[in-house]
Each structure stands twice: as structure tokens, then as C-alpha cells.
C-alpha positions as a Markdown table, in Angstrom:
| # | Residue | x | y | z |
|---|---|---|---|---|
| 1 | Met | -18.5 | 21.7 | -30.7 |
| 2 | Thr | -18.6 | 18.4 | -27.8 |
| 3 | Ala | -17.6 | 20.4 | -24.5 |
| 4 | Ile | -14.2 | 20.3 | -23.3 |
| 5 | Asp | -14.1 | 18.1 | -19.9 |
| 6 | Leu | -12.5 | 20.2 | -17.7 |
| 7 | Ser | -12.9 | 18.4 | -15.1 |
| 8 | Thr | -10.8 | 15.5 | -15.8 |
| 9 | Pro | -7.0 | 15.8 | -15.1 |
| 10 | Leu | -4.9 | 14.9 | -18.4 |
| 11 | Lys | -3.4 | 12.0 | -18.7 |
| 12 | Phe | 0.1 | 11.2 | -18.8 |
| 13 | Ala | 2.3 | 8.8 | -20.8 |
| 14 | Tyr | 5.6 | 7.8 | -22.4 |
| 15 | Trp | 7.2 | 6.3 | -25.8 |
| 16 | Val | 9.1 | 2.9 | -24.3 |
| 17 | Pro | 12.3 | 3.3 | -26.0 |
| 18 | Asn | 12.3 | -0.7 | -26.9 |
| 19 | Val | 14.2 | 0.4 | -30.0 |
| 20 | Ser | 18.1 | 1.6 | -29.5 |
| 21 | Gly | 18.9 | 5.1 | -30.3 |
| 22 | Gly | 16.5 | 7.0 | -28.6 |
| 23 | Leu | 13.8 | 9.1 | -29.2 |
| 24 | Val | 15.3 | 11.6 | -31.2 |
| 25 | Val | 17.6 | 10.5 | -34.6 |
| 26 | Ser | 20.9 | 12.3 | -33.4 |
| 27 | Thr | 24.4 | 11.8 | -31.7 |
| 28 | Val | 23.4 | 13.4 | -28.9 |
| 29 | Glu | 24.3 | 12.4 | -25.5 |
| 30 | Gln | 21.0 | 10.3 | -24.7 |
| 31 | Arg | 21.3 | 8.2 | -21.7 |
| 32 | Thr | 18.2 | 5.9 | -23.1 |
| 33 | Gly | 18.7 | 2.7 | -22.8 |
| 34 | Trp | 16.3 | 0.0 | -24.8 |
| 35 | Asp | 17.2 | -2.9 | -22.9 |
| 36 | Phe | 14.9 | -4.8 | -20.6 |
| 37 | Asp | 16.9 | -4.0 | -17.5 |
| 38 | Tyr | 16.6 | -0.1 | -18.3 |
| 39 | Asn | 12.9 | -0.4 | -19.6 |
| 40 | Lys | 12.2 | -2.4 | -15.9 |
| 41 | Lys | 13.4 | 0.8 | -14.0 |
| 42 | Leu | 11.8 | 3.3 | -16.2 |
| 43 | Ala | 8.2 | 2.0 | -15.4 |
| 44 | Arg | 8.2 | 1.5 | -12.1 |
| 45 | Ile | 9.7 | 5.5 | -11.7 |
| 46 | Ala | 7.0 | 6.6 | -14.3 |
| 47 | Glu | 4.3 | 4.8 | -12.5 |
| 48 | Asn | 5.5 | 6.4 | -9.2 |
| 49 | Ala | 5.6 | 9.8 | -11.2 |
| 50 | Gly | 2.5 | 10.0 | -11.8 |
| 51 | Phe | 1.7 | 8.8 | -15.0 |
| 52 | Glu | -1.3 | 6.5 | -16.0 |
| 53 | Tyr | -0.1 | 4.7 | -19.5 |
| 54 | Ala | 3.0 | 4.0 | -21.5 |
| 55 | Leu | 3.1 | 2.9 | -25.5 |
| 56 | Thr | 5.6 | 0.4 | -26.6 |
| 57 | Gln | 6.7 | 1.4 | -30.0 |
| 58 | Ala | 6.2 | -1.3 | -32.8 |
| 59 | Arg | 9.8 | -2.0 | -35.0 |
| 60 | Tyr | 10.7 | -5.0 | -36.9 |
| 61 | Ala | 14.1 | -4.6 | -38.7 |
| 62 | Ala | 13.5 | -1.0 | -40.8 |
| 63 | Ser | 15.1 | 0.7 | -38.2 |
| 64 | Tyr | 16.9 | 4.5 | -39.7 |
| 65 | Gly | 19.0 | 4.8 | -36.6 |
| 66 | Ala | 17.4 | 2.3 | -34.4 |
| 67 | Asp | 19.8 | -1.1 | -35.4 |
| 68 | Lys | 18.4 | -3.0 | -32.6 |
| 69 | Gln | 14.0 | -3.8 | -32.0 |
| 70 | His | 12.3 | -5.9 | -29.0 |
| 71 | Glu | 9.0 | -6.8 | -29.9 |
| 72 | Ala | 6.5 | -4.5 | -28.5 |
| 73 | Thr | 3.7 | -7.1 | -28.1 |
| 74 | Ser | 5.9 | -9.4 | -25.5 |
| 75 | Phe | 8.0 | -6.6 | -24.5 |
| 76 | Ser | 4.3 | -5.0 | -23.1 |
| 77 | Leu | 3.6 | -7.8 | -21.5 |
| 78 | Ala | 6.8 | -7.8 | -19.6 |
| 79 | Leu | 6.6 | -4.5 | -18.7 |
| 80 | Leu | 3.2 | -5.5 | -17.3 |
| 81 | Gly | 4.6 | -8.1 | -14.6 |
| 82 | Ala | 7.1 | -5.5 | -13.9 |
| 83 | Thr | 4.8 | -3.1 | -12.5 |
| 84 | Glu | 1.7 | -2.2 | -10.3 |
| 85 | Arg | -1.0 | 0.4 | -11.9 |
| 86 | Leu | 0.5 | 1.5 | -15.5 |
| 87 | Lys | -1.3 | 0.9 | -17.9 |
| 88 | Val | 0.8 | -0.5 | -21.4 |
| 89 | Ile | -0.2 | -0.3 | -24.9 |
| 90 | Ala | 1.1 | -1.9 | -27.4 |
| 91 | Ala | 1.4 | -1.0 | -30.8 |
| 92 | Val | 0.5 | -3.5 | -34.1 |
| 93 | His | 0.2 | -3.6 | -37.5 |
| 94 | Pro | -3.3 | -5.1 | -38.5 |
| 95 | Gly | -1.0 | -7.0 | -41.6 |
| 96 | Met | 0.6 | -8.7 | -39.7 |
| 97 | Trp | -1.8 | -10.1 | -37.1 |
| 98 | Gln | -4.7 | -12.0 | -37.4 |
| 99 | Pro | -7.5 | -10.6 | -35.8 |
| 100 | Gly | -8.4 | -12.9 | -33.8 |
| 101 | Val | -5.0 | -13.7 | -32.3 |
| 102 | Leu | -4.2 | -10.6 | -31.0 |
| 103 | Ala | -7.5 | -10.4 | -29.3 |
| 104 | Lys | -6.6 | -13.6 | -27.4 |
| 105 | Phe | -3.5 | -12.1 | -26.5 |
| 106 | Ile | -4.4 | -9.0 | -25.1 |
| 107 | Ile | -7.2 | -10.9 | -22.6 |
| 108 | Thr | -4.8 | -13.1 | -21.7 |
| 109 | Ala | -2.7 | -9.9 | -21.1 |
| 110 | Asp | -5.5 | -8.7 | -19.1 |
| 111 | His | -5.6 | -11.0 | -16.6 |
| 112 | Leu | -2.5 | -11.3 | -16.2 |
| 113 | Ser | -2.2 | -8.1 | -15.7 |
| 114 | Asn | -5.0 | -7.2 | -13.4 |
| 115 | Gly | -6.4 | -4.7 | -16.1 |
| 116 | Arg | -4.4 | -2.4 | -17.5 |
| 117 | Ala | -3.5 | -3.8 | -21.2 |
| 118 | Ala | -4.0 | -2.1 | -24.4 |
| 119 | Val | -3.2 | -1.8 | -27.9 |
| 120 | Asn | -2.5 | 0.9 | -30.5 |
| 121 | Ile | -3.5 | 0.0 | -34.5 |
| 122 | Val | -0.6 | 1.2 | -36.8 |
| 123 | Ser | -2.2 | 1.3 | -39.6 |
| 124 | Gly | 1.2 | 1.8 | -42.0 |
| 125 | Trp | 4.4 | 2.6 | -41.0 |
| 126 | Leu | 7.4 | 1.2 | -42.6 |
| 127 | Lys | 6.7 | 0.2 | -46.8 |
| 128 | Asp | 10.2 | -1.8 | -46.1 |
| 129 | Glu | 8.9 | -4.1 | -43.4 |
| 130 | Phe | 6.4 | -5.4 | -45.3 |
| 131 | Val | 7.6 | -5.4 | -48.8 |
| 132 | Asn | 10.5 | -7.8 | -47.5 |
| 133 | Phe | 8.8 | -10.2 | -44.8 |
| 134 | Gly | 6.3 | -11.0 | -48.3 |
| 135 | Leu | 3.6 | -9.4 | -47.1 |
| 136 | Pro | 1.1 | -7.1 | -49.1 |
| 137 | Trp | 1.5 | -3.9 | -48.6 |
| 138 | Leu | -1.9 | -1.8 | -49.4 |
| 139 | Glu | -3.0 | 1.7 | -51.1 |
| 140 | His | -2.8 | 4.8 | -48.2 |
| 141 | Asp | -6.9 | 4.8 | -48.2 |
| 142 | Glu | -7.1 | 1.0 | -48.1 |
| 143 | Arg | -4.8 | 0.4 | -45.3 |
| 144 | Tyr | -7.6 | 1.8 | -43.1 |
| 145 | Val | -10.5 | 0.1 | -45.0 |
| 146 | Arg | -8.5 | -2.9 | -43.5 |
| 147 | Thr | -8.0 | -1.2 | -40.2 |
| 148 | Glu | -11.6 | -0.8 | -39.6 |
| 149 | Glu | -12.9 | -4.2 | -39.8 |
| 150 | Phe | -9.3 | -5.4 | -37.5 |
| 151 | Ile | -10.8 | -2.5 | -34.8 |
| 152 | Arg | -14.2 | -3.9 | -35.5 |
| 153 | Ile | -13.3 | -7.8 | -34.7 |
| 154 | Leu | -11.4 | -6.5 | -31.9 |
| 155 | Arg | -13.9 | -5.2 | -30.2 |
| 156 | Gly | -16.7 | -7.7 | -31.0 |
| 157 | Leu | -14.7 | -10.1 | -29.5 |
| 158 | Trp | -14.3 | -9.0 | -26.4 |
| 159 | Thr | -18.1 | -8.0 | -26.3 |
| 160 | Glu | -19.8 | -10.6 | -27.3 |
| 161 | Lys | -20.3 | -14.2 | -28.2 |
| 162 | Glu | -20.9 | -16.2 | -31.4 |
| 163 | Phe | -19.4 | -13.2 | -32.8 |
| 164 | Ala | -19.2 | -13.0 | -36.8 |
| 165 | Gln | -18.1 | -10.4 | -39.5 |
| 166 | Ala | -17.2 | -10.9 | -42.5 |
| 167 | Gly | -15.3 | -8.2 | -44.9 |
| 168 | Lys | -12.9 | -7.8 | -47.6 |
| 169 | Tyr | -10.1 | -8.5 | -45.6 |
| 170 | Tyr | -11.6 | -10.8 | -43.0 |
| 171 | Asp | -14.0 | -13.1 | -42.0 |
| 172 | Ile | -14.9 | -14.2 | -38.4 |
| 173 | Asn | -17.8 | -17.1 | -38.2 |
| 174 | Asn | -19.4 | -17.4 | -34.3 |
| 175 | Val | -16.2 | -16.8 | -32.4 |
| 176 | Thr | -16.6 | -17.1 | -28.5 |
| 177 | Leu | -13.7 | -16.4 | -27.0 |
| 178 | Ser | -13.3 | -17.3 | -23.0 |
| 179 | Pro | -12.3 | -16.1 | -21.0 |
| 180 | Ala | -13.3 | -13.0 | -21.6 |
| 181 | Pro | -11.0 | -9.7 | -21.0 |
| 182 | Leu | -12.2 | -8.5 | -17.5 |
| 183 | Asp | -15.3 | -6.9 | -16.3 |
| 184 | Ile | -13.3 | -3.0 | -15.1 |
| 185 | Pro | -15.5 | 0.1 | -14.2 |
| 186 | Gly | -15.6 | 2.2 | -16.4 |
| 187 | Arg | -14.6 | 0.7 | -19.5 |
| 188 | Ala | -16.5 | -1.6 | -22.4 |
| 189 | His | -13.1 | -3.8 | -22.8 |
| 190 | Pro | -8.8 | -2.9 | -23.3 |
| 191 | Glu | -8.7 | 0.5 | -24.7 |
| 192 | Ile | -8.4 | 0.5 | -28.6 |
| 193 | Phe | -5.4 | 3.3 | -29.6 |
| 194 | Phe | -5.2 | 4.2 | -33.2 |
| 195 | Gly | -2.9 | 7.1 | -35.1 |
| 196 | Gly | -3.3 | 9.0 | -37.9 |
| 197 | Asn | -3.2 | 12.6 | -39.5 |
| 198 | Ser | -5.2 | 12.1 | -42.9 |
| 199 | Thr | -8.4 | 12.3 | -44.0 |
| 200 | Ala | -9.1 | 8.7 | -43.3 |
| 201 | Ala | -7.4 | 8.1 | -40.5 |
| 202 | Gln | -9.3 | 10.8 | -38.5 |
| 203 | Ala | -12.6 | 9.1 | -39.8 |
| 204 | Thr | -11.3 | 5.7 | -38.7 |
| 205 | Ala | -10.2 | 6.8 | -35.6 |
| 206 | Gly | -14.1 | 8.6 | -35.3 |
| 207 | Arg | -15.9 | 5.7 | -36.5 |
| 208 | Val | -14.1 | 2.8 | -34.2 |
| 209 | Ala | -11.5 | 3.2 | -31.8 |
| 210 | Asp | -11.2 | 4.6 | -28.1 |
| 211 | Trp | -8.4 | 6.9 | -28.5 |
| 212 | Tyr | -7.1 | 8.9 | -31.2 |
| 213 | Phe | -3.4 | 9.8 | -31.2 |
| 214 | Ser | -1.8 | 12.0 | -33.2 |
| 215 | Asn | 1.7 | 13.3 | -34.4 |
| 216 | Gly | 2.7 | 16.6 | -32.8 |
| 217 | Lys | 1.3 | 19.2 | -34.1 |
| 218 | Asp | 0.1 | 22.6 | -32.8 |
| 219 | Leu | -2.5 | 23.9 | -31.5 |
| 220 | Ala | -3.8 | 24.7 | -34.4 |
| 221 | Gly | -2.9 | 21.6 | -36.3 |
| 222 | Phe | -4.4 | 19.4 | -33.4 |
| 223 | Thr | -7.7 | 21.5 | -33.2 |
| 224 | Glu | -8.1 | 20.6 | -37.1 |
| 225 | Asn | -7.3 | 17.0 | -36.1 |
| 226 | Ile | -9.8 | 16.6 | -33.2 |
| 227 | Ala | -12.2 | 18.4 | -35.5 |
| 228 | Gly | -11.8 | 15.4 | -38.6 |
| 229 | Val | -12.3 | 12.8 | -35.9 |
| 230 | Arg | -15.4 | 14.4 | -34.3 |
| 231 | Ala | -16.9 | 14.8 | -37.6 |
| 232 | Ala | -16.6 | 11.0 | -38.2 |
| 233 | Ala | -17.8 | 10.3 | -34.4 |
| 234 | Val | -20.7 | 12.3 | -34.1 |
| 235 | Pro | -22.8 | 10.1 | -36.6 |
| 236 | Ala | -21.9 | 7.1 | -34.8 |
| 237 | Gly | -22.7 | 8.0 | -31.8 |
| 238 | Arg | -19.2 | 7.9 | -30.6 |
| 239 | Thr | -17.1 | 10.2 | -28.2 |
| 240 | Pro | -13.5 | 8.8 | -28.7 |
| 241 | Arg | -10.6 | 10.9 | -26.6 |
| 242 | Phe | -7.5 | 12.4 | -27.6 |
| 243 | Gly | -4.1 | 12.2 | -27.1 |
| 244 | Leu | -0.9 | 14.0 | -28.8 |
| 245 | Asn | 2.3 | 13.7 | -29.3 |
| 246 | Gly | 5.6 | 15.9 | -27.4 |
| 247 | Phe | 9.3 | 15.8 | -27.3 |
| 248 | Val | 9.4 | 17.3 | -24.3 |
| 249 | Ile | 13.1 | 19.4 | -22.7 |
| 250 | Ala | 12.1 | 21.1 | -19.2 |
| 251 | Arg | 15.0 | 23.0 | -17.9 |
| 252 | Asp | 16.1 | 26.0 | -15.4 |
| 253 | Thr | 16.0 | 28.2 | -18.1 |
| 254 | Glu | 14.4 | 29.1 | -21.8 |
| 255 | Lys | 17.2 | 29.1 | -23.1 |
| 256 | Glu | 19.4 | 26.4 | -21.4 |
| 257 | Ala | 16.2 | 24.7 | -23.0 |
| 258 | Lys | 16.5 | 25.3 | -26.6 |
| 259 | Glu | 20.0 | 25.3 | -26.5 |
| 260 | Thr | 19.3 | 21.5 | -25.7 |
| 261 | Leu | 17.2 | 21.6 | -29.1 |
| 262 | Arg | 20.0 | 23.4 | -31.6 |
| 263 | Glu | 21.8 | 21.1 | -30.1 |
| 264 | Ile | 19.5 | 18.2 | -31.0 |
| 265 | Val | 19.8 | 19.5 | -34.2 |
| 266 | Ala | 22.8 | 20.2 | -35.3 |
| 267 | Lys | 23.7 | 16.3 | -34.3 |
| 268 | Ala | 21.6 | 14.9 | -36.5 |
| 269 | His | 22.3 | 12.1 | -38.1 |
| 270 | Arg | 21.1 | 13.6 | -41.5 |
| 271 | Pro | 21.0 | 10.1 | -43.8 |
| 272 | Ala | 18.8 | 8.5 | -40.9 |
| 273 | Val | 16.5 | 11.3 | -40.9 |
| 274 | Glu | 16.6 | 11.8 | -44.8 |
| 275 | Gly | 16.2 | 8.0 | -45.5 |
| 276 | Phe | 12.6 | 8.0 | -42.8 |
| 277 | Lys | 11.3 | 11.2 | -44.6 |
| 278 | Ala | 12.0 | 9.5 | -47.9 |
| 279 | Ser | 10.1 | 6.1 | -46.5 |
| 280 | Val | 7.7 | 7.6 | -44.8 |
| 281 | Gln | 6.5 | 10.8 | -46.5 |
| 282 | Glu | 4.5 | 7.9 | -49.0 |
| 283 | Ala | 2.1 | 8.5 | -47.1 |
| 284 | Gly | 0.9 | 11.9 | -47.4 |
| 285 | Ala | 1.8 | 12.3 | -50.7 |
| 286 | Ala | -0.8 | 9.3 | -51.4 |
| 287 | Thr | -3.8 | 10.9 | -50.2 |
| 288 | Ala | -6.4 | 13.0 | -52.3 |
| 289 | Asp | -5.9 | 15.7 | -50.8 |
| 290 | Gly | -2.6 | 15.0 | -50.2 |
| 291 | Lys | -3.2 | 15.6 | -46.2 |
| 292 | Gly | -1.0 | 12.2 | -44.0 |
| 293 | Met | 1.3 | 11.5 | -41.2 |
| 294 | Trp | 4.5 | 13.8 | -41.8 |
| 295 | Ala | 2.9 | 14.8 | -45.3 |
| 296 | Asp | 4.4 | 18.7 | -43.8 |
| 297 | Ser | 7.2 | 17.3 | -41.6 |
| 298 | Ser | 10.9 | 19.3 | -42.0 |
| 299 | Tyr | 14.0 | 17.7 | -42.1 |
| 300 | Glu | 13.7 | 19.4 | -38.4 |
| 301 | Asp | 10.8 | 17.8 | -37.4 |
| 302 | Leu | 11.5 | 14.6 | -38.3 |
| 303 | Ile | 14.9 | 14.0 | -36.2 |
| 304 | Gln | 12.5 | 13.4 | -34.0 |
| 305 | Tyr | 10.3 | 10.6 | -35.6 |
| 306 | Asn | 6.8 | 11.5 | -33.8 |
| 307 | Asp | 6.7 | 15.5 | -34.8 |
| 308 | Gly | 7.3 | 15.8 | -31.1 |
| 309 | Phe | 8.8 | 19.2 | -31.2 |
| 310 | Lys | 6.1 | 20.5 | -33.1 |
| 311 | Thr | 3.9 | 20.3 | -30.1 |
| 312 | Gly | 6.3 | 22.7 | -28.3 |
| 313 | Leu | 6.4 | 21.4 | -25.1 |
| 314 | Ile | 10.4 | 22.9 | -24.6 |
| 315 | Gly | 11.7 | 26.0 | -22.0 |
| 316 | Thr | 11.1 | 25.7 | -18.6 |
| 317 | Pro | 8.4 | 23.5 | -16.2 |
| 318 | Glu | 6.3 | 26.4 | -15.8 |
| 319 | Gln | 6.0 | 27.4 | -19.6 |
| 320 | Ile | 5.8 | 23.6 | -20.3 |
| 321 | Ala | 3.3 | 23.4 | -18.3 |
| 322 | Glu | 0.8 | 26.3 | -19.0 |
| 323 | Arg | 1.9 | 24.9 | -22.9 |
| 324 | Ile | -0.1 | 21.4 | -22.5 |
| 325 | Val | -3.2 | 23.1 | -20.1 |
| 326 | Glu | -3.7 | 25.5 | -23.4 |
| 327 | Tyr | -3.9 | 22.0 | -25.1 |
| 328 | Lys | -6.1 | 20.6 | -22.5 |
| 329 | Lys | -8.1 | 23.6 | -23.6 |
| 330 | Ile | -8.7 | 22.4 | -27.4 |
| 331 | Gly | -9.5 | 18.8 | -26.3 |
| 332 | Val | -6.3 | 17.0 | -25.3 |
| 333 | Asn | -6.7 | 14.2 | -22.9 |
| 334 | Leu | -3.6 | 12.9 | -23.1 |
| 335 | Leu | -0.1 | 14.1 | -23.2 |
| 336 | Leu | 2.3 | 11.4 | -25.0 |
| 337 | Thr | 5.5 | 12.3 | -24.2 |
| 338 | Cys | 9.6 | 11.2 | -25.0 |
| 339 | Tyr | 12.5 | 12.5 | -23.8 |
| 340 | Leu | 17.2 | 12.5 | -24.1 |
| 341 | His | 17.1 | 10.7 | -20.6 |
| 342 | Phe | 14.4 | 9.0 | -19.7 |
| 343 | Gln | 14.7 | 7.9 | -16.5 |
| 344 | Glu | 15.6 | 10.9 | -15.3 |
| 345 | Glu | 13.6 | 14.0 | -16.9 |
| 346 | Val | 10.4 | 11.3 | -16.6 |
| 347 | Gln | 10.6 | 11.4 | -12.5 |
| 348 | Ser | 11.3 | 15.3 | -13.3 |
| 349 | Phe | 8.6 | 15.6 | -15.5 |
| 350 | Gly | 6.3 | 14.0 | -12.2 |
| 351 | Arg | 8.1 | 16.2 | -10.0 |
| 352 | Asp | 8.4 | 19.6 | -11.6 |
| 353 | Val | 5.7 | 19.8 | -14.5 |
| 354 | Met | 2.7 | 17.7 | -13.6 |
| 355 | Pro | 2.1 | 19.5 | -9.5 |
| 356 | Ile | 1.7 | 23.2 | -11.9 |
| 357 | Val | -0.1 | 21.9 | -14.9 |
| 358 | Arg | -3.0 | 20.2 | -11.9 |
| 359 | Ser | -2.8 | 23.6 | -10.8 |
| 360 | Leu | -3.5 | 25.3 | -13.0 |
| 361 | Glu | -6.5 | 22.6 | -14.7 |
| 362 | Ala | -7.8 | 22.8 | -11.3 |
| 363 | Glu | -7.8 | 27.1 | -12.2 |
| 364 | Leu | -9.1 | 26.3 | -15.2 |
| 365 | Ala | -11.8 | 24.2 | -13.5 |
| 366 | Ala | -12.7 | 26.6 | -11.3 |
| 367 | Arg | -12.8 | 30.0 | -13.9 |
| 368 | Asn | -15.4 | 27.4 | -16.2 |
| 369 | Gly | -18.1 | 26.4 | -12.3 |
| 370 | Val | -17.0 | 23.3 | -12.6 |
| 371 | Glu | -15.7 | 20.8 | -10.1 |
| 372 | Phe | -12.1 | 19.5 | -10.8 |
| 373 | Lys | -11.9 | 15.9 | -9.5 |
| 374 | Ala | -8.5 | 15.6 | -8.2 |
| 375 | Ala | -9.3 | 12.9 | -6.9 |
| 376 | Asp | -8.3 | 11.3 | -10.1 |
| 377 | Ala | -5.1 | 12.8 | -10.8 |
| 378 | Ser | -2.0 | 10.9 | -10.0 |
| 379 | Pro | -0.5 | 10.6 | -6.6 |
| 380 | Thr | 2.5 | 12.7 | -7.1 |
| 381 | Ala | 0.3 | 15.2 | -8.4 |
| 382 | Glu | -2.5 | 15.3 | -6.3 |
| 383 | Arg | -0.3 | 16.1 | -3.1 |
| 384 | Ala | 1.1 | 19.0 | -5.1 |
| 385 | Leu | -2.5 | 20.2 | -4.9 |
| 386 | Ile | -3.0 | 19.6 | -1.4 |
| 387 | Arg | 0.4 | 21.4 | -0.3 |
């Protein structure tokens, strides 16, 4: 098994609420806006609170409770222009983008943002969006064949001159993109994130992704996902990093946090959740081994549509920080978080939770004889360590 990186501080990201309705499909109060002014302020709050990444959602028309959506790549570019340090990850679908066009777009975004543009490749998601746009909807495992070609083309166009690749879905013939992405120390090209829980998704991530994103999982479930990705990564000579989704309910007491969760579930928009469940669980049903995104998700799980409740980031700041460090112990490098009230809770997460995480990380490293790179932590968290 690959050694866990105890020296490097965990990274934190948040879901960009660029679709209406917030991040839970519920009528519970969510003081969260989908408009750009709200998100511009949120992005600045997040980078000052110590968040390194933001992930912009890809939604077009099929919404299940989110009746308005802003397009991910343009929204990401606007957020990059409104911030100084935050890295913004735009979610894209291979079936809707030509890889050369996306490669060029990200290069330009990379230059405009001084190297802060990244991409998250979404292989499937919502069938109706493809069908209603008149686009082919591939069977489950075949979507990952296309995705792997797509990612290899992105990387090739970003790192090689006269790049060529002939495949089942794309043919690239001796293309040189100029300028190339910025030369940023510590990265070969703009970061490529990729998600999926199925066996095919894990294998694809291991072979070609820089980062593997997972829906919310408990410790045992994510340990299994990591093992599947690493099994494909080792023969390819690759070492992808791991990100995990989690919905955060940090309150003064555990009782208050759990009461908030109960209210979310009690006020869920049942028709929207059931419609979403019927649509997305096609993925798991279509795989040979029954494993796939949302395949084992209950009605309650899907009220947070990326299974964020499963991760268990619900309780006091201390309890949440301890839970986060338990995930670090099994190999998580990044926590992708979401909230009811984004501006207030992103700020309080940076103030109340991150410093405890950093202290626990430093203690964990020391117990294992490893130097903790506190200087790589967020400014807020590093000040907490100094105190």
C-alpha cells in the first residue's frame, strides 16, 4: 500500500453554488445565492479563510430542484478574475466538449489567472441533458473509454508539440497549441480532476487523472475506492491524489448539528429527490458488478445530491476536525465541502475547524516522526499553529 502523506497539509475546496436551490434538495432555509455577486463575495471569503479550490457545477437544463443554472466554464473564469489565490475547477462533460477546444479554453484561463485554472471531467451525470440536446448517450463503461481518450488528449495538447492521437472517439492530428499553459512550479499542466465510484471510473482515474474525486463515503467505503484507483495507478507509474465530498454542519453542540440534519431531511423536496434518484441510479444498474455513482444511495443520502451526509462532517468543530483527520489517515488529500449557508459557514469553517485540523495534523505527523509542512497550510490555519 502507498504510504500516506502525513507531511502535507490537507487541502480544502467548496462547491460553487452556481445553480439555484443550494446544495440540498430541501425547503429548509439556505442562505445561499446562485448569482454572480453572491458567488464573487463567497470566493473572496473562501480564499481568505484558507480554501485553495472551488468546484463549479456543470448543469444545463435537467435540474431536479435547481431551476436556474449558470454554465460552469464561463462562471469559473469570472471567479478567477475576481480572486487572487483561489484555484477554480470547471466541471465539463466529454460528450459536450471537443477536447482540443477545451484545452485551448483552459490555456487562456490559465494565463488570465496566473496558473489557477483547473478542470473536472464528468463522464456521465444526467442522461436527459444529452438526449434532449441531441447528443449520443453512451452506455456506462463506454463513457469511460471516451473519457480516458479525452483526458489523454488534454494532457498531450498541454505538454507536447505536434501532438497526435487516434482513438475510438477522437482523432487529433499533429496539433501544437501556443501559448502552452503557464510553467508553474510543482505542476506539469493545469490540474485534471475526475470523479466516479464505479470500477470503470476508478480504473480510469488511476491511469489518467491527477485527482480522483469521490461522492461522500464513510471511512470503509472510501478506503475501497482508493484501493481501486491505486490498483490501476501503480502499473501506469502514476500517483493520483484523492478528494472526498462532504456536507458540513458545524454547530456549537452535536445535538444542534444533528437537529439541523433532521430538519433538512424532514423538509426534503420528495418529488425532486425521487426524480433525481431514478435518473442517476441508472449508472450503478448499468455496470457488471453493480457498483457506480449513487448505486447504494438511499433517499436520505440523495437529499444532498453528492452523498455529502455519508462523510459524517456533522457535529462540533472539534468532532468534524477529528473526523477529517481520520480521512487523512486513509489517504484523503482534499476535502470538497458544501453547506446550508455558504458565505457564513465557509468563513466559520476557516476560523473554527481548519485550525483544529492543522493542530491534529501536526500532532499526527510528530507521532510518526514526520515533519509537518506548516508553511504549506493556509494563512489562517498557519496562524493558529503559531498561537
